[in-house]
Amino acid sequence: MEPILVAGQWRPAQSSAAMTITNPATLEPLGVVPDCDSRDVDAAVAAAQGAQRDWWKVPGVEKAKLLREIGARIRGREHALARTMTLETGKPISEAVDCIDWVAACFEYYGEVARSSYGNSIPPVAPHQINFTIKEPFGVVGAIVPFNFPLLLMAWKVAPAIAAGNTIVCKPPHQNPLSNLVMAQAYDVLPPGVVNVITGGPLTGAALVEHPRVDMIAFTGSTAVGRRIAVAAAERLKKVNLELGSVDPFLVFKDADLDIAVPGVLWARMLNAGQVCTSSKRVYVERAIADDFIARLAREIDTLVLGDPMRPDTDIGPLIS
């Protein structure tokens, strides 16, 4: 059973429930993680709350140094992270390697934001006034992400949250949490409790959303679940950051360069086997070029290599389930 990260320590979960993680390409088991319950959520939130005030007071220059160090450690674990993510997600290894670079760059970028984030001075309305704004963190952030980009979407939540002085409790996707547990090893440069990682399914996520000491929920996932989170957060006056499903059109006009448009449409729809929230669900092509476009697209699809995502020449791996 994999441990969880709470208060800077890797410890066994209090919950005895477990989930087996399988390789979608081979259906072989990859590992077992805890299906955390409310006790584990309580411990992680308490650790984050206990660390938040001191973390907020850490100067921006020091936060920047720590965030850049996290980025460097992620780059140093590139092979292990990419391999683990490919095995548990099914996305081609070439995509996984590219994703790790984006993940590391996210922490590096927000390190610079932490270094130079300022408030504003505002013109007074009376001679004796001095008006200015100060940026303050929300407090404890709960982060929940889906299976398709488990590390990048988590980095997009963790890095800005801690750069702004928040602390965070992360719940990786229940289908493929192992790569997030590997990435969490890079967080050991931070003070204990700044980033905590628990694993589990929908009930774990619900416990995190409803926890009274979680001040904000950052969620990426389906519109249906996002609506439920918005309602639960509204009842408790929590802030939310929701990135939900979409139905994205792709338009191809008759003056388009089809040498560019055809592969563009192909990968806009089929990247990661189509498991992308911004994937183009509908393609509109002007009638004058429709026949030529469709013929070219069919030929382009025939060139794709489907198969073992660990092979460097594989274009499309399996669906995760």
JSON list of C-alpha atoms in Angstrom, two decimals, residues 146-253:
[
{"chain": "A", "resi": 146, "resn": "PRO", "atom": "CA", "xyz": [-8.91, 14.32, -13.54]},
{"chain": "A", "resi": 147, "resn": "PHE", "atom": "CA", "xyz": [-7.06, 11.46, -15.19]},
{"chain": "A", "resi": 148, "resn": "ASN", "atom": "CA", "xyz": [-6.14, 12.92, -18.58]},
{"chain": "A", "resi": 149, "resn": "PHE", "atom": "CA", "xyz": [-3.33, 15.27, -17.48]},
{"chain": "A", "resi": 150, "resn": "PRO", "atom": "CA", "xyz": [-2.81, 14.27, -13.84]},
{"chain": "A", "resi": 151, "resn": "LEU", "atom": "CA", "xyz": [0.49, 16.09, -13.29]},
{"chain": "A", "resi": 152, "resn": "LEU", "atom": "CA", "xyz": [0.05, 19.20, -15.41]},
{"chain": "A", "resi": 153, "resn": "LEU", "atom": "CA", "xyz": [-3.41, 20.00, -14.06]},
{"chain": "A", "resi": 154, "resn": "MET", "atom": "CA", "xyz": [-2.17, 19.45, -10.52]},
{"chain": "A", "resi": 155, "resn": "ALA", "atom": "CA", "xyz": [0.85, 21.70, -11.12]},
{"chain": "A", "resi": 156, "resn": "TRP", "atom": "CA", "xyz": [-1.47, 24.41, -12.46]},
{"chain": "A", "resi": 157, "resn": "LYS", "atom": "CA", "xyz": [-3.19, 24.36, -9.07]},
{"chain": "A", "resi": 158, "resn": "VAL", "atom": "CA", "xyz": [-0.33, 23.74, -6.65]},
{"chain": "A", "resi": 159, "resn": "ALA", "atom": "CA", "xyz": [2.19, 26.23, -8.03]},
{"chain": "A", "resi": 160, "resn": "PRO", "atom": "CA", "xyz": [-0.03, 29.37, -8.08]},
{"chain": "A", "resi": 161, "resn": "ALA", "atom": "CA", "xyz": [-1.70, 28.44, -4.80]},
{"chain": "A", "resi": 162, "resn": "ILE", "atom": "CA", "xyz": [1.52, 28.16, -2.81]},
{"chain": "A", "resi": 163, "resn": "ALA", "atom": "CA", "xyz": [3.13, 31.09, -4.65]},
{"chain": "A", "resi": 164, "resn": "ALA", "atom": "CA", "xyz": [0.26, 33.24, -3.31]},
{"chain": "A", "resi": 165, "resn": "GLY", "atom": "CA", "xyz": [0.81, 32.05, 0.26]},
{"chain": "A", "resi": 166, "resn": "ASN", "atom": "CA", "xyz": [-1.87, 29.37, 0.44]},
{"chain": "A", "resi": 167, "resn": "THR", "atom": "CA", "xyz": [-1.34, 25.80, 1.57]},
{"chain": "A", "resi": 168, "resn": "ILE", "atom": "CA", "xyz": [-2.93, 22.93, -0.27]},
{"chain": "A", "resi": 169, "resn": "VAL", "atom": "CA", "xyz": [-4.41, 19.44, -0.01]},
{"chain": "A", "resi": 170, "resn": "CYS", "atom": "CA", "xyz": [-4.18, 17.53, -3.29]},
{"chain": "A", "resi": 171, "resn": "LYS", "atom": "CA", "xyz": [-6.41, 14.67, -4.37]},
{"chain": "A", "resi": 172, "resn": "PRO", "atom": "CA", "xyz": [-5.04, 13.09, -7.56]},
{"chain": "A", "resi": 173, "resn": "PRO", "atom": "CA", "xyz": [-7.39, 11.18, -9.89]},
{"chain": "A", "resi": 174, "resn": "HIS", "atom": "CA", "xyz": [-8.46, 7.82, -8.55]},
{"chain": "A", "resi": 175, "resn": "GLN", "atom": "CA", "xyz": [-7.67, 6.09, -11.86]},
{"chain": "A", "resi": 176, "resn": "ASN", "atom": "CA", "xyz": [-3.98, 7.10, -11.92]},
{"chain": "A", "resi": 177, "resn": "PRO", "atom": "CA", "xyz": [-2.63, 8.68, -8.71]},
{"chain": "A", "resi": 178, "resn": "LEU", "atom": "CA", "xyz": [0.82, 7.04, -8.77]},
{"chain": "A", "resi": 179, "resn": "SER", "atom": "CA", "xyz": [2.58, 9.69, -10.84]},
{"chain": "A", "resi": 180, "resn": "ASN", "atom": "CA", "xyz": [1.33, 12.39, -8.47]},
{"chain": "A", "resi": 181, "resn": "LEU", "atom": "CA", "xyz": [2.82, 10.46, -5.55]},
{"chain": "A", "resi": 182, "resn": "VAL", "atom": "CA", "xyz": [6.14, 10.38, -7.41]},
{"chain": "A", "resi": 183, "resn": "MET", "atom": "CA", "xyz": [5.94, 14.12, -8.14]},
{"chain": "A", "resi": 184, "resn": "ALA", "atom": "CA", "xyz": [5.13, 14.82, -4.48]},
{"chain": "A", "resi": 185, "resn": "GLN", "atom": "CA", "xyz": [8.65, 13.69, -3.56]},
{"chain": "A", "resi": 186, "resn": "ALA", "atom": "CA", "xyz": [9.80, 17.04, -4.98]},
{"chain": "A", "resi": 187, "resn": "TYR", "atom": "CA", "xyz": [7.73, 18.87, -2.35]},
{"chain": "A", "resi": 188, "resn": "ASP", "atom": "CA", "xyz": [10.06, 17.86, 0.48]},
{"chain": "A", "resi": 189, "resn": "VAL", "atom": "CA", "xyz": [11.93, 21.16, 0.03]},
{"chain": "A", "resi": 190, "resn": "LEU", "atom": "CA", "xyz": [8.86, 22.95, 1.39]},
{"chain": "A", "resi": 191, "resn": "PRO", "atom": "CA", "xyz": [7.99, 23.42, 5.06]},
{"chain": "A", "resi": 192, "resn": "PRO", "atom": "CA", "xyz": [5.87, 20.54, 6.39]},
{"chain": "A", "resi": 193, "resn": "GLY", "atom": "CA", "xyz": [2.17, 20.90, 5.65]},
{"chain": "A", "resi": 194, "resn": "VAL", "atom": "CA", "xyz": [2.43, 23.36, 2.77]},
{"chain": "A", "resi": 195, "resn": "VAL", "atom": "CA", "xyz": [1.54, 20.63, 0.26]},
{"chain": "A", "resi": 196, "resn": "ASN", "atom": "CA", "xyz": [-0.30, 17.49, 1.33]},
{"chain": "A", "resi": 197, "resn": "VAL", "atom": "CA", "xyz": [-1.36, 14.60, -0.92]},
{"chain": "A", "resi": 198, "resn": "ILE", "atom": "CA", "xyz": [-4.16, 12.13, -0.23]},
{"chain": "A", "resi": 199, "resn": "THR", "atom": "CA", "xyz": [-5.57, 9.47, -2.55]},
{"chain": "A", "resi": 200, "resn": "GLY", "atom": "CA", "xyz": [-9.08, 8.18, -3.02]},
{"chain": "A", "resi": 201, "resn": "GLY", "atom": "CA", "xyz": [-12.26, 8.19, -5.04]},
{"chain": "A", "resi": 202, "resn": "PRO", "atom": "CA", "xyz": [-15.36, 10.39, -5.18]},
{"chain": "A", "resi": 203, "resn": "LEU", "atom": "CA", "xyz": [-16.12, 10.10, -1.45]},
{"chain": "A", "resi": 204, "resn": "THR", "atom": "CA", "xyz": [-12.63, 11.36, -0.61]},
{"chain": "A", "resi": 205, "resn": "GLY", "atom": "CA", "xyz": [-13.15, 14.29, -2.94]},
{"chain": "A", "resi": 206, "resn": "ALA", "atom": "CA", "xyz": [-16.54, 15.06, -1.41]},
{"chain": "A", "resi": 207, "resn": "ALA", "atom": "CA", "xyz": [-15.02, 15.06, 2.09]},
{"chain": "A", "resi": 208, "resn": "LEU", "atom": "CA", "xyz": [-12.39, 17.54, 0.92]},
{"chain": "A", "resi": 209, "resn": "VAL", "atom": "CA", "xyz": [-14.95, 19.80, -0.77]},
{"chain": "A", "resi": 210, "resn": "GLU", "atom": "CA", "xyz": [-17.22, 19.83, 2.29]},
{"chain": "A", "resi": 211, "resn": "HIS", "atom": "CA", "xyz": [-14.51, 20.21, 4.91]},
{"chain": "A", "resi": 212, "resn": "PRO", "atom": "CA", "xyz": [-15.22, 23.33, 7.00]},
{"chain": "A", "resi": 213, "resn": "ARG", "atom": "CA", "xyz": [-11.55, 24.37, 7.15]},
{"chain": "A", "resi": 214, "resn": "VAL", "atom": "CA", "xyz": [-10.95, 24.26, 3.39]},
{"chain": "A", "resi": 215, "resn": "ASP", "atom": "CA", "xyz": [-11.29, 27.82, 2.12]},
{"chain": "A", "resi": 216, "resn": "MET", "atom": "CA", "xyz": [-11.18, 27.25, -1.64]},
{"chain": "A", "resi": 217, "resn": "ILE", "atom": "CA", "xyz": [-11.72, 24.37, -4.07]},
{"chain": "A", "resi": 218, "resn": "ALA", "atom": "CA", "xyz": [-9.77, 24.17, -7.34]},
{"chain": "A", "resi": 219, "resn": "PHE", "atom": "CA", "xyz": [-11.34, 21.49, -9.53]},
{"chain": "A", "resi": 220, "resn": "THR", "atom": "CA", "xyz": [-10.86, 20.28, -13.09]},
{"chain": "A", "resi": 221, "resn": "GLY", "atom": "CA", "xyz": [-13.29, 17.66, -14.34]},
{"chain": "A", "resi": 222, "resn": "SER", "atom": "CA", "xyz": [-16.79, 17.05, -15.63]},
{"chain": "A", "resi": 223, "resn": "THR", "atom": "CA", "xyz": [-19.51, 19.68, -15.73]},
{"chain": "A", "resi": 224, "resn": "ALA", "atom": "CA", "xyz": [-21.82, 17.45, -13.69]},
{"chain": "A", "resi": 225, "resn": "VAL", "atom": "CA", "xyz": [-19.35, 17.13, -10.81]},
{"chain": "A", "resi": 226, "resn": "GLY", "atom": "CA", "xyz": [-18.42, 20.80, -11.12]},
{"chain": "A", "resi": 227, "resn": "ARG", "atom": "CA", "xyz": [-22.06, 21.78, -10.57]},
{"chain": "A", "resi": 228, "resn": "ARG", "atom": "CA", "xyz": [-22.22, 19.69, -7.40]},
{"chain": "A", "resi": 229, "resn": "ILE", "atom": "CA", "xyz": [-19.01, 21.27, -6.12]},
{"chain": "A", "resi": 230, "resn": "ALA", "atom": "CA", "xyz": [-20.32, 24.77, -6.89]},
{"chain": "A", "resi": 231, "resn": "VAL", "atom": "CA", "xyz": [-23.50, 24.07, -4.91]},
{"chain": "A", "resi": 232, "resn": "ALA", "atom": "CA", "xyz": [-21.62, 22.58, -1.95]},
{"chain": "A", "resi": 233, "resn": "ALA", "atom": "CA", "xyz": [-19.15, 25.49, -1.96]},
{"chain": "A", "resi": 234, "resn": "ALA", "atom": "CA", "xyz": [-21.93, 28.07, -2.18]},
{"chain": "A", "resi": 235, "resn": "GLU", "atom": "CA", "xyz": [-23.62, 26.64, 0.90]},
{"chain": "A", "resi": 236, "resn": "ARG", "atom": "CA", "xyz": [-20.36, 27.17, 2.81]},
{"chain": "A", "resi": 237, "resn": "LEU", "atom": "CA", "xyz": [-19.37, 30.45, 1.07]},
{"chain": "A", "resi": 238, "resn": "LYS", "atom": "CA", "xyz": [-16.19, 28.87, -0.28]},
{"chain": "A", "resi": 239, "resn": "LYS", "atom": "CA", "xyz": [-14.31, 30.23, -3.25]},
{"chain": "A", "resi": 240, "resn": "VAL", "atom": "CA", "xyz": [-14.11, 27.94, -6.28]},
{"chain": "A", "resi": 241, "resn": "ASN", "atom": "CA", "xyz": [-11.94, 27.67, -9.36]},
{"chain": "A", "resi": 242, "resn": "LEU", "atom": "CA", "xyz": [-13.69, 25.35, -11.83]},
{"chain": "A", "resi": 243, "resn": "GLU", "atom": "CA", "xyz": [-12.38, 24.13, -15.18]},
{"chain": "A", "resi": 244, "resn": "LEU", "atom": "CA", "xyz": [-15.15, 21.96, -16.60]},
{"chain": "A", "resi": 245, "resn": "GLY", "atom": "CA", "xyz": [-16.06, 20.06, -19.75]},
{"chain": "A", "resi": 246, "resn": "SER", "atom": "CA", "xyz": [-16.58, 21.74, -23.10]},
{"chain": "A", "resi": 247, "resn": "VAL", "atom": "CA", "xyz": [-17.84, 21.16, -26.63]},
{"chain": "A", "resi": 248, "resn": "ASP", "atom": "CA", "xyz": [-15.25, 22.81, -28.85]},
{"chain": "A", "resi": 249, "resn": "PRO", "atom": "CA", "xyz": [-15.81, 23.50, -32.55]},
{"chain": "A", "resi": 250, "resn": "PHE", "atom": "CA", "xyz": [-13.04, 23.52, -35.16]},
{"chain": "A", "resi": 251, "resn": "LEU", "atom": "CA", "xyz": [-13.74, 25.67, -38.24]},
{"chain": "A", "resi": 252, "resn": "VAL", "atom": "CA", "xyz": [-11.97, 25.11, -41.56]},
{"chain": "A", "resi": 253, "resn": "PHE", "atom": "CA", "xyz": [-12.57, 27.75, -44.23]}
]
